[in-house]
Amino acid sequence: MNDKNIKQWLGYALRNKETILRYLDNFRPEDLENGLLSIPESLINDQLRPTILGAASPWISSYNLNFSNNMIFADAVINVKQAGPVRAMLMLSVEEFTFRPDRHRISFQYREDIRSQGNPAQAMMLKMFGGGNGFLAKLTSMAGNKMPGITADGRILTIDLDHYLATTGSASRVASALDHLSLRYVAAGDGYLKLQFTFL
């Protein structure tokens, strides 16, 4: 980071100090000193819920993530227009985790369990909708321009995060920090997603 970036970050940190301090309470100093970012389920499921649901609206109306036995378990209610609300339960294992200044991409092997929460006609529509490669593959295919960089084929779910790293306004300060950050997946378990981080 150059002098200008550091000064911008300091200003950003002061303007948002209450939020930053609240998030920092989720981490242990000794982990950070050793380059380990242990992200608790509670941070994602509770504190970040309004931000995540706001960004995922109107597609997702609720969600819950659990980290256990090197797996990520996702339970979400997805709104699929005519098919109504759908409960999607996913079991994911990390296939690829590339997070470095020039590339930000995550791939998971996944299994899905999809259940209609609508009326019988909507349940039948959902069954027809999810034929072939499965529900998630069909959903990402249909919503391509609304969910850029997210693909699924019935076995692998890929998220190209470069589509979501904004470079305008205050988000540009975040993007500039990511230009110097490298993350490596370590494990998912005991309620934590663990990543090794390095600043380049």
Short mmCIF file of N, CA and C in Angstrom, two decimals, residues 30-96:
data_model
loop_
_atom_site.label_atom_id
_atom_site.label_comp_id
_atom_site.label_asym_id
_atom_site.label_seq_id
_atom_site.Cartn_x
_atom_site.Cartn_y
_atom_site.Cartn_z
N GLU A 30 -4.07 -13.49 19.19
CA GLU A 30 -3.00 -14.45 18.90
C GLU A 30 -3.19 -15.12 17.54
N ASP A 31 -4.44 -15.31 17.11
CA ASP A 31 -4.68 -15.85 15.78
C ASP A 31 -4.20 -14.88 14.71
N LEU A 32 -4.59 -13.62 14.86
CA LEU A 32 -4.21 -12.60 13.87
C LEU A 32 -2.70 -12.41 13.83
N GLU A 33 -2.04 -12.48 14.99
CA GLU A 33 -0.58 -12.35 15.02
C GLU A 33 0.10 -13.49 14.26
N ASN A 34 -0.57 -14.64 14.19
CA ASN A 34 -0.03 -15.78 13.46
C ASN A 34 -0.59 -15.89 12.03
N GLY A 35 -1.29 -14.85 11.59
CA GLY A 35 -1.80 -14.84 10.22
C GLY A 35 -3.00 -15.74 10.02
N LEU A 36 -3.74 -16.04 11.09
CA LEU A 36 -4.90 -16.91 10.98
C LEU A 36 -6.18 -16.12 11.20
N LEU A 37 -7.06 -16.18 10.24
CA LEU A 37 -8.35 -15.52 10.32
C LEU A 37 -9.39 -16.60 10.60
N SER A 38 -9.89 -16.65 11.83
CA SER A 38 -10.90 -17.63 12.23
C SER A 38 -12.24 -16.92 12.27
N ILE A 39 -13.06 -17.15 11.24
CA ILE A 39 -14.34 -16.45 11.10
C ILE A 39 -15.43 -17.29 11.75
N PRO A 40 -16.07 -16.79 12.82
CA PRO A 40 -17.09 -17.58 13.49
C PRO A 40 -18.43 -17.55 12.75
N GLU A 41 -19.18 -18.64 12.89
CA GLU A 41 -20.53 -18.69 12.31
C GLU A 41 -21.36 -17.49 12.76
N SER A 42 -21.23 -17.11 14.02
CA SER A 42 -22.07 -16.03 14.57
C SER A 42 -21.85 -14.70 13.85
N LEU A 43 -20.64 -14.44 13.38
CA LEU A 43 -20.39 -13.21 12.63
C LEU A 43 -21.20 -13.19 11.34
N ILE A 44 -21.21 -14.32 10.63
CA ILE A 44 -21.92 -14.40 9.35
C ILE A 44 -23.43 -14.52 9.56
N ASN A 45 -23.83 -15.34 10.52
CA ASN A 45 -25.27 -15.61 10.72
C ASN A 45 -26.00 -14.52 11.47
N ASP A 46 -25.30 -13.75 12.29
CA ASP A 46 -25.96 -12.74 13.12
C ASP A 46 -25.55 -11.32 12.73
N GLN A 47 -24.30 -10.98 12.96
CA GLN A 47 -23.88 -9.59 12.77
C GLN A 47 -23.93 -9.12 11.30
N LEU A 48 -23.56 -10.02 10.38
CA LEU A 48 -23.55 -9.63 8.97
C LEU A 48 -24.87 -9.92 8.25
N ARG A 49 -25.84 -10.50 8.98
CA ARG A 49 -27.11 -10.88 8.35
C ARG A 49 -27.79 -9.75 7.59
N PRO A 50 -27.98 -8.55 8.19
CA PRO A 50 -28.66 -7.48 7.44
C PRO A 50 -27.94 -7.11 6.14
N THR A 51 -26.61 -7.08 6.18
CA THR A 51 -25.83 -6.72 4.99
C THR A 51 -25.96 -7.81 3.93
N ILE A 52 -25.83 -9.07 4.34
CA ILE A 52 -25.90 -10.18 3.39
C ILE A 52 -27.29 -10.29 2.77
N LEU A 53 -28.33 -10.22 3.60
CA LEU A 53 -29.69 -10.33 3.07
C LEU A 53 -30.03 -9.13 2.18
N GLY A 54 -29.51 -7.96 2.52
CA GLY A 54 -29.72 -6.78 1.68
C GLY A 54 -29.11 -6.97 0.30
N ALA A 55 -27.90 -7.54 0.27
CA ALA A 55 -27.22 -7.77 -1.01
C ALA A 55 -27.87 -8.90 -1.80
N ALA A 56 -28.45 -9.88 -1.10
CA ALA A 56 -29.03 -11.06 -1.76
C ALA A 56 -30.51 -10.89 -2.10
N SER A 57 -31.10 -9.78 -1.70
CA SER A 57 -32.52 -9.53 -1.98
C SER A 57 -32.73 -9.32 -3.48
N PRO A 58 -33.83 -9.81 -4.04
CA PRO A 58 -34.95 -10.52 -3.43
C PRO A 58 -34.80 -12.04 -3.48
N TRP A 59 -33.64 -12.54 -3.88
CA TRP A 59 -33.46 -13.97 -4.09
C TRP A 59 -33.50 -14.77 -2.79
N ILE A 60 -32.81 -14.28 -1.75
CA ILE A 60 -32.71 -15.03 -0.50
C ILE A 60 -33.38 -14.27 0.62
N SER A 61 -34.29 -14.92 1.35
CA SER A 61 -34.99 -14.23 2.43
C SER A 61 -34.49 -14.65 3.82
N SER A 62 -33.80 -15.78 3.92
CA SER A 62 -33.17 -16.18 5.18
C SER A 62 -32.08 -17.19 4.89
N TYR A 63 -31.14 -17.32 5.82
CA TYR A 63 -30.04 -18.27 5.63
C TYR A 63 -29.41 -18.59 6.97
N ASN A 64 -28.66 -19.68 6.99
CA ASN A 64 -27.85 -20.05 8.14
C ASN A 64 -26.68 -20.89 7.64
N LEU A 65 -25.47 -20.59 8.12
CA LEU A 65 -24.28 -21.35 7.74
C LEU A 65 -23.70 -22.05 8.96
N ASN A 66 -23.21 -23.27 8.77
CA ASN A 66 -22.51 -24.00 9.82
C ASN A 66 -21.22 -24.56 9.27
N PHE A 67 -20.16 -24.51 10.08
CA PHE A 67 -18.86 -25.05 9.70
C PHE A 67 -18.55 -26.25 10.59
N SER A 68 -18.45 -27.44 9.98
CA SER A 68 -18.24 -28.65 10.75
C SER A 68 -17.57 -29.72 9.89
N ASN A 69 -16.59 -30.44 10.46
CA ASN A 69 -15.93 -31.57 9.79
C ASN A 69 -15.41 -31.21 8.39
N ASN A 70 -14.83 -30.04 8.27
CA ASN A 70 -14.27 -29.55 7.01
C ASN A 70 -15.33 -29.40 5.91
N MET A 71 -16.56 -29.18 6.35
CA MET A 71 -17.68 -28.96 5.44
C MET A 71 -18.38 -27.66 5.81
N ILE A 72 -19.03 -27.07 4.82
CA ILE A 72 -19.86 -25.89 5.03
C ILE A 72 -21.30 -26.31 4.73
N PHE A 73 -22.16 -26.14 5.73
CA PHE A 73 -23.57 -26.49 5.57
C PHE A 73 -24.37 -25.19 5.47
N ALA A 74 -25.08 -25.03 4.37
CA ALA A 74 -25.88 -23.83 4.14
C ALA A 74 -27.35 -24.21 4.10
N ASP A 75 -28.16 -23.44 4.79
CA ASP A 75 -29.61 -23.65 4.83
C ASP A 75 -30.24 -22.30 4.52
N ALA A 76 -30.93 -22.20 3.39
CA ALA A 76 -31.47 -20.90 2.97
C ALA A 76 -32.87 -21.05 2.40
N VAL A 77 -33.65 -19.97 2.53
CA VAL A 77 -34.95 -19.89 1.86
C VAL A 77 -34.76 -18.99 0.66
N ILE A 78 -35.01 -19.57 -0.52
CA ILE A 78 -34.81 -18.87 -1.79
C ILE A 78 -36.17 -18.63 -2.42
N ASN A 79 -36.36 -17.44 -2.96
CA ASN A 79 -37.62 -17.09 -3.63
C ASN A 79 -37.46 -17.29 -5.13
N VAL A 80 -38.26 -18.20 -5.67
CA VAL A 80 -38.15 -18.55 -7.09
C VAL A 80 -39.45 -18.20 -7.80
N LYS A 81 -39.80 -16.95 -7.81
CA LYS A 81 -40.98 -16.42 -8.50
C LYS A 81 -42.17 -17.36 -8.47
N GLN A 82 -42.57 -17.91 -9.63
CA GLN A 82 -43.78 -18.74 -9.70
C GLN A 82 -43.69 -20.01 -8.85
N ALA A 83 -42.46 -20.51 -8.62
CA ALA A 83 -42.31 -21.73 -7.82
C ALA A 83 -42.41 -21.45 -6.33
N GLY A 84 -42.49 -20.17 -5.95
CA GLY A 84 -42.66 -19.80 -4.55
C GLY A 84 -41.40 -19.96 -3.73
N PRO A 85 -41.54 -19.91 -2.40
CA PRO A 85 -40.37 -20.06 -1.53
C PRO A 85 -39.87 -21.51 -1.53
N VAL A 86 -38.56 -21.63 -1.53
CA VAL A 86 -37.90 -22.93 -1.60
C VAL A 86 -36.85 -23.00 -0.50
N ARG A 87 -36.84 -24.11 0.23
CA ARG A 87 -35.78 -24.30 1.22
C ARG A 87 -34.66 -25.09 0.55
N ALA A 88 -33.48 -24.48 0.51
CA ALA A 88 -32.31 -25.10 -0.11
C ALA A 88 -31.29 -25.43 0.96
N MET A 89 -30.97 -26.71 1.10
CA MET A 89 -29.95 -27.14 2.04
C MET A 89 -28.78 -27.69 1.22
N LEU A 90 -27.61 -27.10 1.45
CA LEU A 90 -26.42 -27.47 0.68
C LEU A 90 -25.32 -27.96 1.61
N MET A 91 -24.61 -28.97 1.17
CA MET A 91 -23.41 -29.43 1.85
C MET A 91 -22.25 -29.17 0.89
N LEU A 92 -21.31 -28.33 1.32
CA LEU A 92 -20.23 -27.91 0.43
C LEU A 92 -18.87 -28.26 1.01
N SER A 93 -17.96 -28.66 0.13
CA SER A 93 -16.56 -28.82 0.51
C SER A 93 -15.73 -28.02 -0.48
N VAL A 94 -14.69 -27.38 0.03
CA VAL A 94 -13.88 -26.48 -0.80
C VAL A 94 -13.07 -27.30 -1.80
N GLU A 95 -13.26 -26.99 -3.07
CA GLU A 95 -12.53 -27.63 -4.17
C GLU A 95 -11.34 -26.77 -4.59
N GLU A 96 -11.57 -25.46 -4.68
CA GLU A 96 -10.52 -24.50 -5.05
C GLU A 96 -10.75 -23.24 -4.25
#
